[in-house]
Amino acid sequence: MPDQLAAEVTALVGDQADHWDRLGLLPHELLRKMSARGLLCAQVATEHGGLGLSSARSGEFTAHVGGLDSSLRSVMTSQGMAAWAIQRLGDAEQRAGLLRGLVQGRLAAVGFSEAAAGSDVAAMDTTVRTEGDEVVVNGTKVWITAAHYADELVVFGRYGEGGAAVVIPRDAPGVAVERVPDPLGCRAAGHSTVSLDEVRTPAHRLLGGAGMPLPMLVTLVLAYGRMSVAWGCVGILRGCLTAAGAHARSRRQFGRPIGEHQLVGRHLAELLVSEQIATRACEHASALWDANAPDAVTATVLAKHVGATQAARGAASALQVLASAGADNSGLVARAYRDAKLMEIIEGSNELCQVMLAEHVLSDS
Ligand SMILES: Cc1cc2nc3c(=O)[nH]c(=O)nc-3n(C[C@H](O)[C@H](O)[C@H](O)COP(=O)(O)OP(=O)(O)OC[C@H]3O[C@@H](n4cnc5c(N)ncnc54)[C@H](O)[C@@H]3O)c2cc1C
């Protein structure tokens, strides 16, 4: 991991993660500063003004941020997905304008999900149509991470028989953003409902690939999100491991440190195993991603699934080790417990990941 970037974010976050979690907000100026440094989407190529990190290096950086604050890491995941969508689908002009903006202080969110289209994202009924030199978008997106902070909304919808993605300025007439009032975890990530009522935007904001099958378009962009969430889960596990280990060394019961009671030691051992297998799965997927290997897509689903399930399990073990010391609803382990559960839902729930992995097995046999 680029140590200097990690140190920079550690200093920016300081001891504020709990405070931001309770407040349900991240400081806007912090996000702008990180965007302007390219830190929210560190994989953007240097030719577009980004830091140009490989998936592996960006992943370790993402894990570092995930260990500090999952809300901030969630905002990074959204910004990274938006940047990835523009980098992969956009033309030279869109990359020079919209993508460059995302490493110059602008903030973005990505909207697939709707009330009736969650796991079945292809069931979305947001529409995108071209009228002259404008694109018109109608629909309502739910649970859009970072939308509260965003200047740009990358919105997916139906476009004729296929799908399309449009980059909509948050301040365009017809856009309304309303925060989810009381999320379980990642509470400062700015999740919002985004309503789009006859929103008109210049046609040059329609990304390439318009008309492609919707599932294909969505999967292309979600792959980035999955990789980012997977590494974020590694960060959650590392934070839990450190906190549980420290507590097990310092807390004494029955005349000795609780870590020396074998059943507590088992929790620590299992946490270490969780952290290691999640890390290995992420390293493997990132290596394939960096090699542009076709297997990267399945390896990314696997990494996300392993990361999320291990993080949820590991955070529960860490909380068990801390017991009442972790039962106050603040502090790293309590946050991790709430945040990790959500990782099993987003970017392809556990079940959807299992469905995709099973399809992979079936297609091979
Ligand atoms: C914290 C958070 C952040 C989010 N951020 C974003 C974002 O930035 N952008 C965005 O577009 N969306 C976002 N979402 C929405 C997220 O993508 C959806 O919540 C997710 O896709 C699951 O959809 P759902 O909640 O409607 O659950 P449902 O689809 O209703 O699923 C309910 C349950 O049924 C299971 N299930 C459904 N279908 C199947 C099946 N075929 N086989 C087996 N099991 C199945 C699911 O796994 C789940 O357990 C976010 C959600 C949360 C909670």
CSV table of C-alpha atoms and ligand atoms in Angstrom, one decimal:
chain,number,residue,atom,x,y,z
A,1,MET,CA,0.0,0.0,0.0
A,2,PRO,CA,1.3,3.5,-0.7
A,3,ASP,CA,2.1,4.4,3.0
A,4,GLN,CA,2.1,8.1,2.4
A,5,LEU,CA,-1.6,7.9,1.1
A,6,ALA,CA,-2.6,5.8,4.1
A,7,ALA,CA,-0.9,8.2,6.5
A,8,GLU,CA,-2.6,11.1,4.8
A,9,VAL,CA,-6.1,9.6,5.3
A,10,THR,CA,-5.3,8.5,8.9
A,11,ALA,CA,-4.5,12.1,9.7
A,12,LEU,CA,-7.6,13.4,8.0
A,13,VAL,CA,-9.9,11.0,9.8
A,14,GLY,CA,-8.1,11.3,13.2
A,15,ASP,CA,-10.4,10.1,16.0
A,16,GLN,CA,-13.6,11.4,14.3
A,17,ALA,CA,-15.1,8.2,12.9
A,18,ASP,CA,-17.4,7.6,15.9
A,19,HIS,CA,-18.5,11.2,16.0
A,20,TRP,CA,-19.3,11.1,12.2
A,21,ASP,CA,-21.2,7.9,12.7
A,22,ARG,CA,-23.3,9.4,15.5
A,23,LEU,CA,-23.9,12.5,13.5
A,24,GLY,CA,-24.7,10.5,10.4
A,25,LEU,CA,-22.6,12.8,8.3
A,26,LEU,CA,-19.0,13.1,7.0
A,27,PRO,CA,-17.6,16.6,6.6
A,28,HIS,CA,-18.2,17.8,3.1
A,29,GLU,CA,-14.9,19.6,3.0
A,30,LEU,CA,-13.0,16.4,3.9
A,31,LEU,CA,-14.6,14.6,0.9
A,32,ARG,CA,-13.8,17.5,-1.4
A,33,LYS,CA,-10.2,17.5,-0.2
A,34,MET,CA,-9.9,13.8,-0.7
A,35,SER,CA,-11.5,14.0,-4.2
A,36,ALA,CA,-9.1,16.8,-5.2
A,37,ARG,CA,-6.2,14.6,-4.2
A,38,GLY,CA,-7.6,11.7,-6.2
A,39,LEU,CA,-7.9,9.6,-3.0
A,40,LEU,CA,-11.6,8.7,-3.5
A,41,CYS,CA,-10.9,6.9,-6.7
A,42,ALA,CA,-7.3,6.0,-6.7
A,43,GLN,CA,-7.4,3.7,-9.7
A,44,VAL,CA,-8.2,6.5,-12.2
A,45,ALA,CA,-5.3,6.5,-14.7
A,46,THR,CA,-2.7,9.2,-14.4
A,47,GLU,CA,-3.5,10.3,-18.0
A,48,HIS,CA,-6.9,11.4,-16.6
A,49,GLY,CA,-5.3,13.2,-13.6
A,50,GLY,CA,-5.7,10.2,-11.2
A,51,LEU,CA,-3.2,8.4,-9.0
A,52,GLY,CA,-3.2,5.4,-11.4
A,53,LEU,CA,-3.0,2.8,-8.7
A,54,SER,CA,-3.3,-0.9,-9.6
A,55,SER,CA,-6.3,-2.8,-8.3
A,56,ALA,CA,-4.0,-4.5,-5.7
A,57,ARG,CA,-2.5,-1.2,-4.4
A,58,SER,CA,-5.8,0.6,-4.5
A,59,GLY,CA,-7.3,-2.4,-2.7
A,60,GLU,CA,-4.8,-2.2,0.2
A,61,PHE,CA,-5.5,1.5,0.4
A,62,THR,CA,-9.3,0.8,0.4
A,63,ALA,CA,-8.7,-1.8,3.2
A,64,HIS,CA,-6.8,0.9,5.2
A,65,VAL,CA,-9.7,3.3,4.9
A,66,GLY,CA,-12.2,0.5,5.6
A,67,GLY,CA,-10.4,-0.1,8.9
A,68,LEU,CA,-10.7,3.5,9.8
A,69,ASP,CA,-14.2,4.3,8.8
A,70,SER,CA,-16.6,2.2,6.6
A,71,SER,CA,-18.8,5.3,5.8
A,72,LEU,CA,-15.8,7.0,4.2
A,73,ARG,CA,-14.9,3.7,2.4
A,74,SER,CA,-18.5,3.5,1.1
A,75,VAL,CA,-18.2,7.0,-0.4
A,76,MET,CA,-14.9,5.9,-2.0
A,77,THR,CA,-16.6,2.8,-3.4
A,78,SER,CA,-19.3,5.0,-5.0
A,79,GLN,CA,-16.8,7.5,-6.4
A,80,GLY,CA,-14.7,4.7,-7.7
A,81,MET,CA,-17.7,3.1,-9.4
A,82,ALA,CA,-18.7,6.4,-11.0
A,83,ALA,CA,-15.2,6.9,-12.2
A,84,TRP,CA,-14.9,3.4,-13.5
A,85,ALA,CA,-18.3,3.8,-15.4
A,86,ILE,CA,-17.0,6.9,-17.1
A,87,GLN,CA,-13.5,5.5,-17.7
A,88,ARG,CA,-15.0,2.3,-19.3
A,89,LEU,CA,-18.0,3.6,-21.0
A,90,GLY,CA,-17.2,7.3,-21.7
A,91,ASP,CA,-15.6,8.8,-24.8
A,92,ALA,CA,-12.5,11.0,-24.8
A,93,GLU,CA,-14.5,14.1,-24.1
A,94,GLN,CA,-16.4,12.6,-21.2
A,95,ARG,CA,-13.2,11.3,-19.7
A,96,ALA,CA,-11.5,14.7,-20.1
A,97,GLY,CA,-14.4,16.5,-18.5
A,98,LEU,CA,-16.5,14.3,-16.2
A,99,LEU,CA,-13.8,11.8,-15.1
A,100,ARG,CA,-11.2,14.5,-14.5
A,101,GLY,CA,-13.7,16.3,-12.3
A,102,LEU,CA,-13.8,13.3,-10.0
A,103,VAL,CA,-10.1,13.7,-9.2
A,104,GLN,CA,-10.4,17.5,-8.9
A,105,GLY,CA,-12.9,17.9,-6.0
A,106,ARG,CA,-16.2,16.8,-7.5
A,107,LEU,CA,-18.2,14.0,-5.9
A,108,ALA,CA,-20.3,11.3,-7.4
A,109,ALA,CA,-22.9,8.5,-6.6
A,110,VAL,CA,-24.2,5.6,-8.7
A,111,GLY,CA,-27.9,4.6,-8.9
A,112,PHE,CA,-29.1,1.2,-10.0
A,113,SER,CA,-31.5,0.2,-7.2
A,114,GLU,CA,-35.2,1.0,-7.1
A,115,ALA,CA,-38.0,0.0,-4.7
A,116,ALA,CA,-39.1,-2.9,-6.9
A,117,ALA,CA,-35.6,-3.6,-8.4
A,118,GLY,CA,-33.1,-4.6,-5.7
A,119,SER,CA,-31.4,-7.9,-6.4
A,120,ASP,CA,-33.3,-8.1,-9.7
A,121,VAL,CA,-31.7,-4.9,-10.9
A,122,ALA,CA,-32.8,-5.6,-14.5
A,123,ALA,CA,-36.4,-5.0,-13.3
A,124,MET,CA,-35.7,-1.3,-13.0
A,125,ASP,CA,-38.2,1.0,-14.6
A,126,THR,CA,-36.3,4.3,-14.7
A,127,THR,CA,-36.4,5.4,-18.3
A,128,VAL,CA,-33.8,7.3,-20.3
A,129,ARG,CA,-34.8,8.7,-23.7
A,130,THR,CA,-33.0,11.0,-26.2
A,131,GLU,CA,-34.9,14.1,-27.4
A,132,GLY,CA,-32.8,16.1,-29.9
A,133,ASP,CA,-29.6,17.1,-28.2
A,134,GLU,CA,-31.0,16.3,-24.7
A,135,VAL,CA,-31.5,13.1,-22.6
A,136,VAL,CA,-34.6,12.9,-20.5
A,137,VAL,CA,-34.6,10.7,-17.3
A,138,ASN,CA,-37.6,9.6,-15.2
A,139,GLY,CA,-37.5,7.3,-12.1
A,140,THR,CA,-36.7,6.9,-8.5
A,141,LYS,CA,-33.5,5.3,-7.1
A,142,VAL,CA,-33.3,4.1,-3.5
A,143,TRP,CA,-30.4,3.7,-1.0
A,144,ILE,CA,-28.0,5.5,-3.2
A,145,THR,CA,-24.7,5.7,-1.2
A,146,ALA,CA,-23.1,9.2,-1.2
A,147,ALA,CA,-25.9,10.8,-3.1
A,148,HIS,CA,-26.3,13.3,-0.2
A,149,TYR,CA,-22.8,14.6,-1.0
A,150,ALA,CA,-22.7,14.1,-4.8
A,151,ASP,CA,-22.4,16.7,-7.5
A,152,GLU,CA,-22.9,14.1,-10.2
A,153,LEU,CA,-25.3,11.1,-10.2
A,154,VAL,CA,-24.5,8.2,-12.5
A,155,VAL,CA,-28.0,6.9,-13.1
A,156,PHE,CA,-28.9,3.6,-14.9
A,157,GLY,CA,-32.2,3.2,-16.7
A,158,ARG,CA,-34.0,1.5,-19.6
A,159,TYR,CA,-33.1,2.9,-23.0
A,160,GLY,CA,-35.3,1.4,-25.7
A,161,GLU,CA,-34.8,-2.3,-25.6
A,162,GLY,CA,-31.5,-2.1,-23.6
A,163,GLY,CA,-30.1,0.1,-20.9
A,164,ALA,CA,-28.1,3.3,-20.5
A,165,ALA,CA,-26.1,5.2,-17.9
A,166,VAL,CA,-26.3,9.0,-17.7
A,167,VAL,CA,-24.2,11.4,-15.7
A,168,ILE,CA,-26.8,13.9,-14.2
A,169,PRO,CA,-25.7,17.0,-12.3
A,170,ARG,CA,-27.3,16.9,-8.9
A,171,ASP,CA,-28.6,20.4,-9.3
A,172,ALA,CA,-30.4,19.7,-12.6
A,173,PRO,CA,-34.1,20.7,-12.4
A,174,GLY,CA,-36.3,17.7,-11.5
A,175,VAL,CA,-33.7,16.0,-9.3
A,176,ALA,CA,-34.6,15.6,-5.6
A,177,VAL,CA,-32.3,13.9,-3.1
A,178,GLU,CA,-33.7,12.8,0.3
A,179,ARG,CA,-31.4,11.2,2.9
A,180,VAL,CA,-32.3,7.8,4.4
A,181,PRO,CA,-33.0,9.0,7.9
A,182,ASP,CA,-31.6,6.2,10.1
A,183,PRO,CA,-29.4,3.6,8.4
A,184,LEU,CA,-28.2,0.6,10.5
A,185,GLY,CA,-24.6,1.0,9.5
A,186,CYS,CA,-22.2,3.1,7.4
A,187,ARG,CA,-24.4,5.7,8.9
A,188,ALA,CA,-22.4,8.7,7.6
A,189,ALA,CA,-22.3,7.4,4.0
A,190,GLY,CA,-25.1,9.7,2.8
A,191,HIS,CA,-27.5,7.0,1.6
A,192,SER,CA,-30.4,8.7,-0.2
A,193,THR,CA,-33.5,8.3,-2.3
A,194,VAL,CA,-33.0,10.1,-5.6
A,195,SER,CA,-36.1,11.1,-7.5
A,196,LEU,CA,-35.8,12.1,-11.2
A,197,ASP,CA,-38.8,13.9,-12.7
A,198,GLU,CA,-38.4,14.7,-16.4
A,199,VAL,CA,-34.7,15.5,-15.8
A,200,ARG,CA,-33.2,17.0,-18.9
A,201,THR,CA,-29.4,16.9,-19.4
A,202,PRO,CA,-27.3,17.5,-22.5
A,203,ALA,CA,-26.9,14.4,-24.7
A,204,HIS,CA,-23.1,14.5,-24.2
A,205,ARG,CA,-23.7,13.2,-20.7
A,206,LEU,CA,-25.1,9.9,-22.0
A,207,LEU,CA,-22.3,7.4,-21.5
A,208,GLY,CA,-21.3,5.0,-24.3
A,209,GLY,CA,-22.8,1.5,-24.3
A,210,ALA,CA,-26.3,2.9,-24.5
A,211,GLY,CA,-28.6,0.2,-25.8
A,212,MET,CA,-26.5,-2.6,-24.3
A,213,PRO,CA,-28.4,-5.2,-22.3
A,214,LEU,CA,-29.1,-3.7,-18.9
A,215,PRO,CA,-27.6,-6.6,-16.9
A,216,MET,CA,-24.4,-6.4,-18.9
A,217,LEU,CA,-24.1,-2.7,-18.4
A,218,VAL,CA,-24.8,-2.9,-14.6
A,219,THR,CA,-22.4,-5.9,-14.1
A,220,LEU,CA,-19.6,-4.0,-15.8
A,221,VAL,CA,-19.8,-1.2,-13.2
A,222,LEU,CA,-20.8,-3.3,-10.2
A,223,ALA,CA,-17.6,-5.4,-10.7
A,224,TYR,CA,-15.6,-2.4,-9.5
A,225,GLY,CA,-17.9,-1.9,-6.5
A,226,ARG,CA,-17.6,-5.5,-5.5
A,227,MET,CA,-13.8,-5.4,-5.5
A,228,SER,CA,-13.9,-2.2,-3.5
A,229,VAL,CA,-16.4,-3.6,-0.9
A,230,ALA,CA,-14.3,-6.8,-0.6
A,231,TRP,CA,-11.2,-4.8,0.3
A,232,GLY,CA,-13.3,-2.7,2.6
A,233,CYS,CA,-14.3,-5.9,4.4
A,234,VAL,CA,-10.6,-6.8,4.8
A,235,GLY,CA,-10.2,-3.4,6.6
A,236,ILE,CA,-13.1,-4.1,8.9
A,237,LEU,CA,-11.5,-7.5,9.8
A,238,ARG,CA,-8.1,-5.9,10.5
A,239,GLY,CA,-9.7,-3.3,12.7
A,240,CYS,CA,-11.6,-6.0,14.6
A,241,LEU,CA,-8.6,-8.2,15.0
A,242,THR,CA,-6.5,-5.4,16.5
A,243,ALA,CA,-9.2,-4.3,18.9
A,244,ALA,CA,-10.2,-7.9,20.0
A,245,GLY,CA,-6.5,-8.8,20.4
A,246,ALA,CA,-5.8,-5.8,22.5
A,247,HIS,CA,-8.8,-6.4,24.7
A,248,ALA,CA,-8.0,-10.1,25.1
A,249,ARG,CA,-4.5,-9.2,26.4
A,250,SER,CA,-5.6,-6.4,28.8
A,251,ARG,CA,-8.9,-7.6,30.2
A,252,ARG,CA,-8.5,-10.1,33.1
A,253,GLN,CA,-11.1,-12.5,34.4
A,254,PHE,CA,-10.6,-15.5,36.7
A,255,GLY,CA,-7.1,-14.3,37.5
A,256,ARG,CA,-5.7,-14.1,33.9
A,257,PRO,CA,-6.0,-12.3,30.6
A,258,ILE,CA,-9.2,-13.4,28.9
A,259,GLY,CA,-7.3,-14.4,25.8
A,260,GLU,CA,-5.7,-17.2,27.8
A,261,HIS,CA,-9.1,-18.8,28.2
A,262,GLN,CA,-9.2,-21.2,25.3
A,263,LEU,CA,-12.7,-20.4,24.2
A,264,VAL,CA,-11.8,-16.7,23.9
A,265,GLY,CA,-8.6,-17.7,22.1
A,266,ARG,CA,-10.7,-19.6,19.6
A,267,HIS,CA,-12.5,-16.3,18.7
A,268,LEU,CA,-9.2,-14.7,18.1
A,269,ALA,CA,-7.9,-17.6,16.0
A,270,GLU,CA,-11.1,-17.5,13.9
A,271,LEU,CA,-10.8,-13.8,13.4
A,272,LEU,CA,-7.3,-14.2,12.1
A,273,VAL,CA,-8.4,-16.9,9.8
A,274,SER,CA,-11.3,-14.7,8.5
A,275,GLU,CA,-8.9,-11.8,7.9
A,276,GLN,CA,-6.4,-14.0,6.1
A,277,ILE,CA,-8.8,-15.7,3.8
A,278,ALA,CA,-10.6,-12.5,2.9
A,279,THR,CA,-7.2,-10.9,2.2
A,280,ARG,CA,-6.1,-13.8,0.0
A,281,ALA,CA,-9.4,-13.8,-1.9
A,282,CYS,CA,-9.0,-10.0,-2.6
A,283,GLU,CA,-5.3,-10.3,-3.6
A,284,HIS,CA,-6.2,-13.1,-6.0
A,285,ALA,CA,-9.1,-11.1,-7.6
A,286,SER,CA,-7.0,-8.0,-7.8
A,287,ALA,CA,-4.1,-9.8,-9.4
A,288,LEU,CA,-6.5,-11.1,-12.1
A,289,TRP,CA,-8.0,-7.7,-12.5
A,290,ASP,CA,-4.6,-6.1,-13.0
A,291,ALA,CA,-3.7,-8.8,-15.5
A,292,ASN,CA,-7.0,-8.1,-17.3
A,293,ALA,CA,-7.8,-11.8,-17.1
A,294,PRO,CA,-11.3,-13.0,-18.0
A,295,ASP,CA,-11.5,-14.9,-14.7
A,296,ALA,CA,-11.4,-11.6,-12.8
A,297,VAL,CA,-15.2,-11.2,-12.8
A,298,THR,CA,-15.8,-14.5,-11.0
A,299,ALA,CA,-12.8,-14.0,-8.7
A,300,THR,CA,-14.3,-10.6,-7.8
A,301,VAL,CA,-17.7,-12.1,-6.9
A,302,LEU,CA,-15.9,-14.7,-4.8
A,303,ALA,CA,-13.8,-12.0,-3.1
A,304,LYS,CA,-16.8,-9.9,-2.3
A,305,HIS,CA,-18.7,-12.9,-1.0
A,306,VAL,CA,-15.8,-14.2,1.2
A,307,GLY,CA,-15.0,-10.6,2.4
A,308,ALA,CA,-18.6,-9.8,3.4
A,309,THR,CA,-19.4,-13.1,5.1
A,310,GLN,CA,-16.1,-13.2,6.9
A,311,ALA,CA,-16.4,-9.5,8.0
A,312,ALA,CA,-19.9,-10.1,9.4
A,313,ARG,CA,-18.7,-13.2,11.2
A,314,GLY,CA,-15.4,-11.7,12.4
A,315,ALA,CA,-17.1,-8.5,13.7
A,316,ALA,CA,-19.5,-10.7,15.7
A,317,SER,CA,-16.6,-12.6,17.2
A,318,ALA,CA,-14.8,-9.4,18.0
A,319,LEU,CA,-17.9,-8.1,19.8
A,320,GLN,CA,-18.1,-11.3,21.7
A,321,VAL,CA,-14.5,-10.9,22.9
A,322,LEU,CA,-15.2,-7.3,24.0
A,323,ALA,CA,-18.6,-8.2,25.6
A,324,SER,CA,-19.8,-5.2,27.5
A,325,ALA,CA,-16.8,-3.1,26.5
A,326,GLY,CA,-18.2,-3.3,22.9
A,327,ALA,CA,-21.8,-3.0,23.8
A,328,ASP,CA,-21.9,0.7,23.9
A,329,ASN,CA,-23.1,1.7,20.4
A,330,SER,CA,-19.9,3.5,19.5
A,331,GLY,CA,-16.4,2.4,19.1
A,332,LEU,CA,-14.7,0.6,16.2
A,333,VAL,CA,-16.1,-2.9,17.0
A,334,ALA,CA,-19.7,-1.8,17.5
A,335,ARG,CA,-19.5,0.1,14.2
A,336,ALA,CA,-17.9,-2.8,12.5
A,337,TYR,CA,-20.7,-5.1,13.7
A,338,ARG,CA,-23.3,-2.9,12.1
A,339,ASP,CA,-21.3,-1.9,9.0
A,340,ALA,CA,-20.3,-5.5,8.2
A,341,LYS,CA,-23.8,-6.8,8.2
A,342,LEU,CA,-24.6,-4.4,5.4
A,343,MET,CA,-21.7,-5.7,3.4
A,344,GLU,CA,-23.7,-9.0,3.1
A,345,ILE,CA,-26.5,-7.1,1.4
A,346,ILE,CA,-24.9,-4.6,-1.0
A,347,GLU,CA,-23.2,-5.0,-4.4
A,348,GLY,CA,-24.8,-8.5,-4.7
A,349,SER,CA,-26.2,-10.0,-1.5
A,350,ASN,CA,-24.7,-13.2,-0.1
A,351,GLU,CA,-27.4,-15.2,-1.9
A,352,LEU,CA,-26.9,-13.4,-5.2
A,353,CYS,CA,-23.1,-14.0,-5.0
A,354,GLN,CA,-23.9,-17.7,-4.3
A,355,VAL,CA,-26.2,-17.8,-7.3
A,356,MET,CA,-23.5,-16.3,-9.6
A,357,LEU,CA,-20.8,-18.7,-8.2
A,358,ALA,CA,-23.1,-21.7,-8.8
A,359,GLU,CA,-23.8,-20.5,-12.3
A,360,HIS,CA,-20.0,-20.3,-12.8
A,361,VAL,CA,-19.7,-23.9,-11.6
A,362,LEU,CA,-22.5,-25.1,-13.8
A,363,SER,CA,-21.2,-23.3,-16.9
A,364,ASP,CA,-17.8,-25.1,-16.5
A,365,SER,CA,-19.2,-28.6,-16.2
B,1,LIG,C1,-26.2,0.4,2.9
B,1,LIG,C2,-26.7,0.2,1.5
B,1,LIG,C3,-26.0,0.9,0.5
B,1,LIG,C4,-26.5,0.8,-0.8
B,1,LIG,N1,-25.9,1.6,-1.8
B,1,LIG,C5,-26.4,1.5,-3.1
B,1,LIG,C6,-25.9,2.3,-4.1
B,1,LIG,O1,-25.0,3.1,-3.9
B,1,LIG,N2,-26.5,2.3,-5.3
B,1,LIG,C7,-27.5,1.4,-5.6
B,1,LIG,O2,-28.0,1.4,-6.7
B,1,LIG,N3,-28.0,0.6,-4.6
B,1,LIG,C8,-27.5,0.6,-3.4
B,1,LIG,N4,-28.1,-0.1,-2.4
B,1,LIG,C9,-29.2,-1.1,-2.7
B,1,LIG,C10,-28.6,-2.5,-2.8
B,1,LIG,O3,-28.0,-2.7,-4.0
B,1,LIG,C11,-29.8,-3.4,-2.6
B,1,LIG,O4,-30.3,-3.3,-1.2
B,1,LIG,C12,-29.4,-4.9,-2.9
B,1,LIG,O5,-29.3,-5.0,-4.3
B,1,LIG,C13,-30.5,-5.9,-2.4
B,1,LIG,O6,-31.8,-5.5,-2.8
B,1,LIG,P1,-33.0,-5.4,-1.8
B,1,LIG,O7,-32.5,-4.7,-0.6
B,1,LIG,O8,-34.1,-4.8,-2.6
B,1,LIG,O9,-33.3,-6.9,-1.4
B,1,LIG,P2,-34.2,-7.9,-2.2
B,1,LIG,O10,-33.8,-8.0,-3.6
B,1,LIG,O11,-35.6,-7.7,-1.9
B,1,LIG,O12,-33.8,-9.3,-1.5
B,1,LIG,C14,-34.3,-9.7,-0.2
B,1,LIG,C15,-33.6,-11.0,0.1
B,1,LIG,O13,-34.0,-12.0,-0.9
B,1,LIG,C16,-32.8,-12.5,-1.4
B,1,LIG,N5,-33.0,-12.9,-2.8
B,1,LIG,C17,-33.5,-12.1,-3.8
B,1,LIG,N6,-33.5,-12.7,-5.0
B,1,LIG,C18,-32.9,-13.9,-4.8
B,1,LIG,C19,-32.6,-15.0,-5.6
B,1,LIG,N7,-32.8,-15.0,-6.9
B,1,LIG,N8,-32.0,-16.1,-5.0
B,1,LIG,C20,-31.8,-16.1,-3.7
B,1,LIG,N9,-32.0,-15.1,-2.9
B,1,LIG,C21,-32.6,-14.0,-3.4
B,1,LIG,C22,-31.7,-11.5,-1.2
B,1,LIG,O14,-30.4,-12.0,-1.2
B,1,LIG,C23,-32.1,-10.9,0.2
B,1,LIG,O15,-31.6,-11.8,1.2
B,1,LIG,C24,-27.6,-0.1,-1.1
B,1,LIG,C25,-28.2,-0.8,0.0
B,1,LIG,C26,-27.8,-0.6,1.3
B,1,LIG,C27,-28.5,-1.4,2.3
